[in-house]
Coordinates of C-alpha atoms in Angstrom, one line a residue:
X18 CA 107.7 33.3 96.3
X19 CA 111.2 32.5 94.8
X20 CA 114.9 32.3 96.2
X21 CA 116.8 34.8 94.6
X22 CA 119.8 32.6 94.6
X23 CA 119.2 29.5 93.8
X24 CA 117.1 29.1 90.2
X25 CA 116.9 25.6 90.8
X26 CA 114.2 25.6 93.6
X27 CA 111.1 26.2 92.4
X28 CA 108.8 29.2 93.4
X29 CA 106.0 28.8 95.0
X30 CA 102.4 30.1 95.6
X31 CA 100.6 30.9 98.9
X32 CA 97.0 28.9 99.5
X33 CA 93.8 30.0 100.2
X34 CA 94.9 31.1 103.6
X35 CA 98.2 32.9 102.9
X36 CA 100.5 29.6 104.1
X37 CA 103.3 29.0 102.2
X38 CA 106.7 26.4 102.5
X39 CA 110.2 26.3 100.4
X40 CA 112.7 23.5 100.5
X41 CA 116.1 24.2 99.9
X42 CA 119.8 23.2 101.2
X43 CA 121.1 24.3 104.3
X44 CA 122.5 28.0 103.4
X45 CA 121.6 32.3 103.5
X46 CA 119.3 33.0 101.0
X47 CA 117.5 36.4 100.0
X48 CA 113.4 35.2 99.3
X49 CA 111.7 37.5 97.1
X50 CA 107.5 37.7 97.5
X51 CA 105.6 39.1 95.3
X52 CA 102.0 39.2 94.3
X53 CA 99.5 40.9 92.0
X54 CA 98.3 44.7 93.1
X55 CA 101.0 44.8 95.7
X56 CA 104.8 45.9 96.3
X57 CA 107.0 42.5 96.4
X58 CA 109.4 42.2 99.7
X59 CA 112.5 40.7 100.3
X60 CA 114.2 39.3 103.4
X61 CA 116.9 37.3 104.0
X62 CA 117.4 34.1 105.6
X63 CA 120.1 31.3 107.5
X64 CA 118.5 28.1 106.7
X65 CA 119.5 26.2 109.1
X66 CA 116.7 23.7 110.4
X67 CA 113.1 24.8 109.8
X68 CA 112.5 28.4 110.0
X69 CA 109.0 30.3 109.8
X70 CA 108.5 34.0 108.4
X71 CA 105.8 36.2 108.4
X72 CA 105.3 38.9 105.6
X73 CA 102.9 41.1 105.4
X74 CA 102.7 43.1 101.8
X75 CA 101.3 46.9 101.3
X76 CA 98.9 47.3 98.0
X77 CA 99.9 48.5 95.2
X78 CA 97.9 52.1 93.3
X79 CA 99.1 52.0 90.0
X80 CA 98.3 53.5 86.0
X81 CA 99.5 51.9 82.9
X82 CA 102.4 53.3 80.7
X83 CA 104.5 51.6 77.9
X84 CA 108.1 51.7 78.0
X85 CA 110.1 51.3 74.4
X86 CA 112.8 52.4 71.6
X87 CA 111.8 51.0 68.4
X88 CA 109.8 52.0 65.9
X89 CA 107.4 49.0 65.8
X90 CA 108.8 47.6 62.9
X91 CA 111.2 44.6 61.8
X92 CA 113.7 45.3 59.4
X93 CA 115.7 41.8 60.6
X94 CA 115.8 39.5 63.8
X95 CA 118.9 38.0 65.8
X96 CA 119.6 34.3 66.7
X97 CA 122.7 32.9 69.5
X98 CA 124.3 29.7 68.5
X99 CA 124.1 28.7 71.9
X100 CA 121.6 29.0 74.9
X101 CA 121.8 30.7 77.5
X102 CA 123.1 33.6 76.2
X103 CA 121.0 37.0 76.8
X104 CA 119.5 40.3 75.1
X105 CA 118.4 43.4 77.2
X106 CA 117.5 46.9 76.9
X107 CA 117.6 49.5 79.0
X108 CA 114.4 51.2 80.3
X109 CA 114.0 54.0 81.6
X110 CA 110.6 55.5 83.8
X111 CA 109.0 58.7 82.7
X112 CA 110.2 62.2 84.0
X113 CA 109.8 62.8 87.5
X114 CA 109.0 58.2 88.0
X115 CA 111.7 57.3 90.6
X116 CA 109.7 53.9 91.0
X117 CA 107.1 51.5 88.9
X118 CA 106.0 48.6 89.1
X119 CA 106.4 45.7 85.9
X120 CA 103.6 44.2 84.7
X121 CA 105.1 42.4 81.6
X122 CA 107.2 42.8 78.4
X123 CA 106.4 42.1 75.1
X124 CA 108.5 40.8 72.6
X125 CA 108.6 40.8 69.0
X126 CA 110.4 37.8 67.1
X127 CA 110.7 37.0 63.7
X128 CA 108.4 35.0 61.5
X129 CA 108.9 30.7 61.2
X130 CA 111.3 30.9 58.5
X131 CA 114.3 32.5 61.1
X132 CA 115.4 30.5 62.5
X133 CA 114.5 27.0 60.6
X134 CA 112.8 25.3 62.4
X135 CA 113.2 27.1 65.2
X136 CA 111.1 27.2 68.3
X137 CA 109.0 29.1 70.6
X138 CA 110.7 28.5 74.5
X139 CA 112.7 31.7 76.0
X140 CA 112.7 32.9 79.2
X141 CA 112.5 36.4 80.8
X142 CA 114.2 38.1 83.4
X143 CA 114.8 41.3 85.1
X144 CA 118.1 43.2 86.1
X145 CA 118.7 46.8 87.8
X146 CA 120.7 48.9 86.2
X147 CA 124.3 48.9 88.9
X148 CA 126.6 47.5 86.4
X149 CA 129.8 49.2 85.1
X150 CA 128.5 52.6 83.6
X151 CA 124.7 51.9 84.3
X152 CA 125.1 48.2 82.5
X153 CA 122.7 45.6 83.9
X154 CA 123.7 45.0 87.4
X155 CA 122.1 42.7 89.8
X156 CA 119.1 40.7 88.9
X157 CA 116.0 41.3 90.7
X158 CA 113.5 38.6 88.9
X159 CA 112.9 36.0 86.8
X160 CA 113.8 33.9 84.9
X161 CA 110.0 33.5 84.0
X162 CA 109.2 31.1 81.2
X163 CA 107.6 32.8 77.4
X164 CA 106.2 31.5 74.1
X165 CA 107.0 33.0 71.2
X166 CA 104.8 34.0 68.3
X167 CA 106.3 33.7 65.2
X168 CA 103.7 35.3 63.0
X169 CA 104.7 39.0 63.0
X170 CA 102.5 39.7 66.7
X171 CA 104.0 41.2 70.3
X172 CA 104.6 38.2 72.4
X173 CA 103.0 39.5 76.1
X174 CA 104.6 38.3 78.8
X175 CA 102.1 38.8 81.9
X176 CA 104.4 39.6 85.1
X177 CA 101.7 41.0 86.7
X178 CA 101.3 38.4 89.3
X179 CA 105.1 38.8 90.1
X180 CA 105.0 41.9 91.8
X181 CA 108.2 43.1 90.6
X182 CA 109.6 46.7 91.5
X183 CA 111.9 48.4 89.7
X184 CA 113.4 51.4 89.7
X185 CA 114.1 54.1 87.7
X186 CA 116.5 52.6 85.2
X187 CA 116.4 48.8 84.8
X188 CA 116.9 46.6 82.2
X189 CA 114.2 43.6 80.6
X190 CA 115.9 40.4 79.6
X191 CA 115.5 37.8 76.9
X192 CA 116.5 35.0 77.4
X193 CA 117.7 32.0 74.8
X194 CA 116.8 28.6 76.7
X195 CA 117.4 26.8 73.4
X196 CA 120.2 26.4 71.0
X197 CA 120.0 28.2 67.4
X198 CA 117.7 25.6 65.6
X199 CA 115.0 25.5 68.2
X200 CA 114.8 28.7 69.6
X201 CA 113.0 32.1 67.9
X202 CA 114.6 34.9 66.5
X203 CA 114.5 38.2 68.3
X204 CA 113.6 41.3 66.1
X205 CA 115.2 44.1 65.5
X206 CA 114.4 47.7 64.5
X207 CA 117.5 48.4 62.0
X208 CA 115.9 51.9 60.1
X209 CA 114.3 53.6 63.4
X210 CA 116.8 56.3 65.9
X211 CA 119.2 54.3 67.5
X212 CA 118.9 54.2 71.0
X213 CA 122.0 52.9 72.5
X214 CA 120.4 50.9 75.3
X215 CA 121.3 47.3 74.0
X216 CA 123.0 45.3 76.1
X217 CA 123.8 41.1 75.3
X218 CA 125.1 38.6 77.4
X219 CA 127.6 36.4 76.0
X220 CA 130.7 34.3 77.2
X221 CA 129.4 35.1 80.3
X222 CA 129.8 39.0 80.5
X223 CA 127.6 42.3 79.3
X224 CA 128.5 44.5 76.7
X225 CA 126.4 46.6 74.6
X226 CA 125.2 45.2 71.1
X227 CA 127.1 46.8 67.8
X228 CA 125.2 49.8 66.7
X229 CA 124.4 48.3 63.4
X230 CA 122.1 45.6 64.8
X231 CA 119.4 48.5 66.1
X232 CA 117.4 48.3 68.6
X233 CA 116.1 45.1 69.5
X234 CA 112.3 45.1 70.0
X235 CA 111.4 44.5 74.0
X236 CA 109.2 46.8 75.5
X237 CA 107.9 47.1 79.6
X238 CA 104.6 47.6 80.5
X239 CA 104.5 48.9 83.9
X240 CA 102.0 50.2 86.3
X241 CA 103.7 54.0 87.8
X242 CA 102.5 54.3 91.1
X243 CA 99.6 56.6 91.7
X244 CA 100.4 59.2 94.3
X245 CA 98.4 60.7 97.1
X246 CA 97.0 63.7 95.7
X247 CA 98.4 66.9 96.9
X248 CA 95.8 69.8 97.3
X249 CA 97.8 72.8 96.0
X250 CA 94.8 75.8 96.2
X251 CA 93.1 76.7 97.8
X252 CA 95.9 77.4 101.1
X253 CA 94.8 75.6 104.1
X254 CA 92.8 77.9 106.9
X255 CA 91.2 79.4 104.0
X256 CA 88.1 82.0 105.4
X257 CA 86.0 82.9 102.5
X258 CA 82.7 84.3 102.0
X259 CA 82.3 83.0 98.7
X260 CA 80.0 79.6 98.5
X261 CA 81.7 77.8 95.9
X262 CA 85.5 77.8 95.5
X263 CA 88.0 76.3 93.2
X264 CA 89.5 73.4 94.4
X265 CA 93.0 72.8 92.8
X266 CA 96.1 69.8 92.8
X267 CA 98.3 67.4 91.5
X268 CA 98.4 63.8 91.6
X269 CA 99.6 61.1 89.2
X270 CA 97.7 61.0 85.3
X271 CA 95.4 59.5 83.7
X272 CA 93.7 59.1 87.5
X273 CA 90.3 60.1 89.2
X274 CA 90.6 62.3 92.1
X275 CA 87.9 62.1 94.4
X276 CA 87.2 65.0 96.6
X277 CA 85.9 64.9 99.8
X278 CA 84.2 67.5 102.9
X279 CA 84.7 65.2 105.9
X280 CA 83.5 62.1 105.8
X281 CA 80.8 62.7 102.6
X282 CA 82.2 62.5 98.8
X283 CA 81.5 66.0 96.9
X284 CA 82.4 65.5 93.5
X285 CA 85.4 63.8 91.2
X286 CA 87.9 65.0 88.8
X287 CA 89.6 63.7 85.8
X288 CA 93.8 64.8 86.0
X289 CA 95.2 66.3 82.7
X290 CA 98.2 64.3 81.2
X291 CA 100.6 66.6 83.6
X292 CA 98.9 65.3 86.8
X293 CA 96.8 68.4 87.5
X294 CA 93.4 68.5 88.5
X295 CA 90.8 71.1 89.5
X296 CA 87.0 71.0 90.4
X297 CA 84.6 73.6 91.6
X298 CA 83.0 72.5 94.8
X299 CA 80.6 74.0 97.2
X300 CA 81.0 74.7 100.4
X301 CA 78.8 74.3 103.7
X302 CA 78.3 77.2 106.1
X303 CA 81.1 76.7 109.2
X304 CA 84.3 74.7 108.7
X305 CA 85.3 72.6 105.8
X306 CA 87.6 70.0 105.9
X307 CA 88.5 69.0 102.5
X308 CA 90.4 65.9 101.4
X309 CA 91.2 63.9 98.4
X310 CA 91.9 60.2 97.0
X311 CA 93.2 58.9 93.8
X312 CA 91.8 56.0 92.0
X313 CA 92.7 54.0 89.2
X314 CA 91.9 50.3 88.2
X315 CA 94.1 48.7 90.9
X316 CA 92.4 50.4 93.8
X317 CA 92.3 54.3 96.2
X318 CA 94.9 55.7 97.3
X319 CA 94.8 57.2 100.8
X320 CA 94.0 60.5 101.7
X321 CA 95.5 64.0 101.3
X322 CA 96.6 66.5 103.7
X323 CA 93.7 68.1 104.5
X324 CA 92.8 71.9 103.9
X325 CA 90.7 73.7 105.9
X326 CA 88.6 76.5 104.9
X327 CA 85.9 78.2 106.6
X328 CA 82.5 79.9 104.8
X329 CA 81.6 82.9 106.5
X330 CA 78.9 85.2 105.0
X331 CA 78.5 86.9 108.6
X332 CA 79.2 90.9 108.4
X333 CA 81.1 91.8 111.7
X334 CA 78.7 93.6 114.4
X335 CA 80.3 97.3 114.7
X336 CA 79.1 100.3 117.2
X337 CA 80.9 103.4 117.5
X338 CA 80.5 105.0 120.9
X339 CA 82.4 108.0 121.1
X340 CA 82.1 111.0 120.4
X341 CA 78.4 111.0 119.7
X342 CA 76.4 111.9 116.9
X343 CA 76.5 115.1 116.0
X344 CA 79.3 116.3 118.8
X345 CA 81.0 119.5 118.3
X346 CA 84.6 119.1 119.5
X347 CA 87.2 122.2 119.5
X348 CA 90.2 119.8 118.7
X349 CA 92.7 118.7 116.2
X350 CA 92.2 115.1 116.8
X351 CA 90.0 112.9 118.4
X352 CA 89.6 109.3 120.1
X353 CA 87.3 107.0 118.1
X354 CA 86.2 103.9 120.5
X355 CA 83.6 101.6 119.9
X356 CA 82.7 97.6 119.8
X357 CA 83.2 95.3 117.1
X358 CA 83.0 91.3 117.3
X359 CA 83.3 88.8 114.7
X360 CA 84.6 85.1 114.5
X361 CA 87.2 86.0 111.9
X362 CA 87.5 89.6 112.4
X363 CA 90.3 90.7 110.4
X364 CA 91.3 94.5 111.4
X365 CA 89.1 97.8 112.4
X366 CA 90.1 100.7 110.5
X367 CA 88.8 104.1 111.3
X368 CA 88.9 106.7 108.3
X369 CA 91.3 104.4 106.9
X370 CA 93.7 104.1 109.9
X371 CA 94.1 100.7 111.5
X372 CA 92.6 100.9 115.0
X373 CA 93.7 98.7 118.0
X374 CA 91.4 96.2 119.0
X375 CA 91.1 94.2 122.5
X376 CA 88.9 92.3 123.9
X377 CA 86.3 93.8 121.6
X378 CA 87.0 96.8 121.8
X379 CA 88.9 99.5 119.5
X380 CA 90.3 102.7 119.2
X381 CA 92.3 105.2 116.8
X382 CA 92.8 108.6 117.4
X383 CA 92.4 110.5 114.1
X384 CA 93.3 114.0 113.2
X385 CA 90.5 116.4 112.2
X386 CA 89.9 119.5 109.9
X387 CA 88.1 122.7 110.7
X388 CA 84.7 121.9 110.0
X389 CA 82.3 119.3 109.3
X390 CA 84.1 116.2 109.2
X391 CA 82.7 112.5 109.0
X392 CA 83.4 109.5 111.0
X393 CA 84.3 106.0 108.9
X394 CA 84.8 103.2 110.8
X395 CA 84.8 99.7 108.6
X396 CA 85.5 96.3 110.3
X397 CA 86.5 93.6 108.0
X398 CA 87.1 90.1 108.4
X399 CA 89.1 87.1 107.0
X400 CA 86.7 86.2 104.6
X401 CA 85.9 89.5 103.1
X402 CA 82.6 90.4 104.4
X403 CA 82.3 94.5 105.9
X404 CA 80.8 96.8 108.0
X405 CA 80.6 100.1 107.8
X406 CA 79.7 102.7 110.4
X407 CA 79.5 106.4 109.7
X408 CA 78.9 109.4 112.3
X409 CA 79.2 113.5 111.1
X410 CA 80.7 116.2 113.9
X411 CA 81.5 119.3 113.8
X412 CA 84.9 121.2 114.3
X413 CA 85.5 124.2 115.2
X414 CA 88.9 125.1 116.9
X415 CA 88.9 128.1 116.4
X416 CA 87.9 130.8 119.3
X417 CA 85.4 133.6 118.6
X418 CA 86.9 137.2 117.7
X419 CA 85.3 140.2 120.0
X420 CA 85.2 143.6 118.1
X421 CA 83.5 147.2 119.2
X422 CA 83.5 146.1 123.3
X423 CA 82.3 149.2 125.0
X424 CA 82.7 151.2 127.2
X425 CA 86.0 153.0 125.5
X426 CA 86.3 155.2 127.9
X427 CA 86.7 155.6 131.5
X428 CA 83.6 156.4 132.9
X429 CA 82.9 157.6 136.4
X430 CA 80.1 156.1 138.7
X431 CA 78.5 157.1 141.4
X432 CA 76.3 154.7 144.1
X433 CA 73.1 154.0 141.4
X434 CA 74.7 154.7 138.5
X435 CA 74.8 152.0 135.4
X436 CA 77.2 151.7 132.7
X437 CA 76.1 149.6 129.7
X438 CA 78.7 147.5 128.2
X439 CA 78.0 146.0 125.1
X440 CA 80.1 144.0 122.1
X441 CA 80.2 142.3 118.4
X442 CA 80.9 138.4 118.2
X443 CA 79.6 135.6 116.1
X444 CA 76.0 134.6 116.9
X445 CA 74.6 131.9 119.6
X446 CA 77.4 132.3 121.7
X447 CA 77.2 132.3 125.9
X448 CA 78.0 135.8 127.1
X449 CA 79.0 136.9 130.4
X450 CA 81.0 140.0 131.8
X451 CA 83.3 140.5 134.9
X452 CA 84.3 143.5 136.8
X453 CA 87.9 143.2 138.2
X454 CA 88.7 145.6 140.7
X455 CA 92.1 146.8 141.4
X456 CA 92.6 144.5 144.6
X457 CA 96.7 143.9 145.2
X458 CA 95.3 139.9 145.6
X459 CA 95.1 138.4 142.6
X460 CA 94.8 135.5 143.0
X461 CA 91.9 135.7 145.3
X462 CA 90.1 138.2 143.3
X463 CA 90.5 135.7 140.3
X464 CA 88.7 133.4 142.6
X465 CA 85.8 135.4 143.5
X466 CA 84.7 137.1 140.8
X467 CA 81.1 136.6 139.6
X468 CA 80.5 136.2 136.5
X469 CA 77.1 138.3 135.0
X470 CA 75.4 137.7 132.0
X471 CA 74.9 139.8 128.6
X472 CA 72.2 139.3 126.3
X473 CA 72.5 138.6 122.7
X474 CA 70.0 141.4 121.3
X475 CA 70.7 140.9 117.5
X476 CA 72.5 138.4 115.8
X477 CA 76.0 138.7 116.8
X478 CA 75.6 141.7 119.2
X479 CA 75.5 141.8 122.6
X480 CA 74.7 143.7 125.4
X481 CA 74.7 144.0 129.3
X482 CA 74.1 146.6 132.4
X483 CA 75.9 147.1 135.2
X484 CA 75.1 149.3 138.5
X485 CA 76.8 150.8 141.0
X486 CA 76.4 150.0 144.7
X487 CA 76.7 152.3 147.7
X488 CA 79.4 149.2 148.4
X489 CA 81.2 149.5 145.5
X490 CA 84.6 151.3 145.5
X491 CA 87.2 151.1 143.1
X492 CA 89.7 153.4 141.1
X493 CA 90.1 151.7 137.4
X494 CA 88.0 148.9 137.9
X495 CA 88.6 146.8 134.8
X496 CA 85.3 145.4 132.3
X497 CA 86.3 141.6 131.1
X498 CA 83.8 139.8 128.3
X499 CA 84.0 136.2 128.2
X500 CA 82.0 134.6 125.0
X501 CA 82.3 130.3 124.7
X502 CA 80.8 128.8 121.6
X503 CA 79.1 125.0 121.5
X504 CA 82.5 123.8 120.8
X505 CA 84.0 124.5 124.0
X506 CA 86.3 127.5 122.6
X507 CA 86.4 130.7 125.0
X508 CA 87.4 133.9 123.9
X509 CA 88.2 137.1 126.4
X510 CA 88.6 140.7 125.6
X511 CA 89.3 143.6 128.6
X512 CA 87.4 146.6 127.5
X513 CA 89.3 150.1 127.2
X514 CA 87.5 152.4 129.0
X515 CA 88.2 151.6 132.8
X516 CA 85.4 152.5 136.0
X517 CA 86.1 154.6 138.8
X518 CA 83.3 153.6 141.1
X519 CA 82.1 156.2 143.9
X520 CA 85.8 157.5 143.5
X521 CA 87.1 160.5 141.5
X522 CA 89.7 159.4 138.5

């Protein structure tokens, strides 16, 4: 824990038990905390008297990256006359980083014969990048102390127990504590790309180093937060039939994702350099609730969204119940109901038409050709599985034809007398005859005629006798055939030849 602004108090550490205390002058301070593995808070503060605070700090999930613009090698090295002046470079976080955290910077100085004699004390510090045209700003750490080695290695400066958060541009700072002759020289990269991200401090302003000096060699190490994963495939409320499935997402590289059903760990997966992942996992029967976590050194993050998906390897339960098997129907279409349940049931379709379904039941009426024709009814559900029920009836909508009816001719009968009456129709059919007598009530003689049969005495033909009663009296009675097939169709025919029953024509 350090105050932000005054470098003169020193920071200090928590004990064993978290308890901390600063001592400074009466005055408003801003108190930075950090510490290792966790994001560092600020608050602010009138010191007026004693005052007591409370933090509480959230961990830190984070993977390594390297931050720098040289080309790791020396071509000459850079000394101020005077200390206190500064060196910085601009760094910026990978694509698609907003935040990071700073574990340290290394620093590569000269050998022992730059300066002569030299020495090895600097100091480090860290600024955002809200100056005049993105120039260091506002300083957010440090200074923290560093030794220099002159002997051609990286100097690693450990900020790791710092805490320090930066964003996504932000500048690392060396620091001269010393004068010329007892401070080390900073290297610089004179033959690599120049960067333009070289800021010094001197006279006590910023301004960007002359082009010709290169790019001085600082690099940050930071830790770039690892992010909750995010499950991307499959969709949540998933139903599938299949037992294994695909599970697919993105998180932050060079992490382990660890993929969980519920509570129970099902398997891990390695992301690619882009932050994808993928792993084939399999699935119980019911509900699956599937989560995941990233890992890295520095600890888990928390959980996903999670993504539901159901296994269901259950075909639906289907009847049909009208029309029967094997019905003969005389229509153009036809109502096709039946049951159908399922947990996930998806649609009914019968002969490819979506059927309305309630309360487990469905229906569709379908059209129909003359025929045989066959019944398809397939219920499907969400996951894929099927079941299909098939039923044949016949059509027929078409009524018989009635050719040769006899009699022809009118025929005279007398009390005993018969008159055969006989016709050609398709076979099997049900036969019967009427005689309608010339009654001025239509309508009542409709009502109460009987209906007689006639026998089918070949295939096709048919024949049937009639006799006359001493009751019977009639000029021009009329001889009606009525045929009906299994399909329900009826077909009528009025025979030519008229009867004049115990009457003269």
């Amino acid at each position: 824990m350090y105050i932000l602004e005054d470098a003169a108090v020193k920071p200090v550490q928590t004990d064993e038990n978290g308890k901390y205390s600063i001592t400074a002058y009466e005055n408003s301070y801003t108190v930075k905390v950090g510490a290792k593995g966790y994001y560092s808070s600020e608050f602010t503060v009138d010191l007026k008297g004693d005052v007591t605070k409370d933090i509480e700090l959230d961990p830190y999930i984070g993977y390594p990256g390297e931050i720098g613009y040289d080309d790791g090698t020396a071509e000459n090295a850079y000394a101020f006359y005077d200390k206190g002046n500064a060196v910085a470079v601009k760094m910026t976080l990978d694509k698609g980083q907003e935040k990071a955290m700073l574990k340290g910077g290394i620093f590569k100085f000269w050998g022992a014969d730059f300066p002569d004699p030299g020495g090895t004390d600097f100091a480090v510090e860290v600024y955002d990048a809200s100056g005049d045209k993105g120039s260091p700003g506002k300083k957010i750490a440090g200074p923290f102390k560093g030794e220099a080695l002159r002997n051609g290695e990286w100097t690693d400066v450990d900020l790791s127990e710092e805490g320090i958060i930066v964003g996504k541009d932000f500048y690392l700072v060396y620091v001269q504590t010393n004068d010329m002759d007892h401070s080390p020289g900073l290297a610089s990269d004179e033959d690599g790309e120049y960067s333009g991200r070289n800021f010094q401090f001197t006279d006590g302003a910023w301004s960007k180093t002359p082009a010709e000096q290169g790019n001085f060699m600082i690099r940050a190490l930071v830790d770039y937060e690892v992010s909750v994963p995010v499950i991307t495939s499959p969709k949540d409320g998933l139903v599938t039939n299949q037992k294994k499935v695909v599970i697919e997402g993105t998180s932050s590289p060079t992490t382990t994702v660890h993929l969980f059903n519920g509570k129970e760990e099902i398997g891990t997966a390695e992301t690619a350099e882009d932050g994808t992942f993928s792993k084939e996992i399999e699935l119980q029967k019911g509900e699956n609730v599937i989560t995941a976590k990233a890992s890295a050194a520095s600890g888990t993050t928390d959980a996903s969204s999670p993504v539901r998906i159901v296994l269901d390897q259950t075909k639906p339960r289907l009847s049909i119940d009208s029309p029967e098997d094997g019905s003969k129907l005389n229509k153009e279409t036809v109502t096709v109901k039946g049951t159908v349940s399922d947990d996930n049931l998806d649609s009914v379709k019968v002969n490819g038409k979506k059927a309305t379904v309630e309360n487990g039941q469905y229906s569709a009426r379908i059209l129909l050709d003359n025929g045989k024709n066959e019944i398809k009814v397939t219920a499907a559900d969400a996951a894929g599985n099927k079941t299909t029920k098939k039923r044949p009836i016949d059509v027929n909508f078409e009524a018989p034809n009635i050719t040769n009816l006899k009699p022809d001719e009118d025929r005279q009968l007398k009390t005993g007398e018969t008159v055969k009456i006989e016709f050609e129709s398709s076979a099997d059919l049900e036969a019967v005859f009427v005689i309608r007598m010339p009654l001025t009530n239509l309508k009542t003689a409709a009502q109460n005629v009987t209906e007689l049969p006639l026998r089918e005495v070949s295939k096709g033909k048919y024949e049937g006798y009639w006799t006359a009663t001493s009751a019977s009296k009639a000029k021009g009675a009329e001889i009606e055939v009525i045929v009906r097939d299994d399909y329900g169709n009826e077909a009528r025919k009025t025979a030519k030849g008229k009867l004049y029953i115990n009457e003269k024509p």
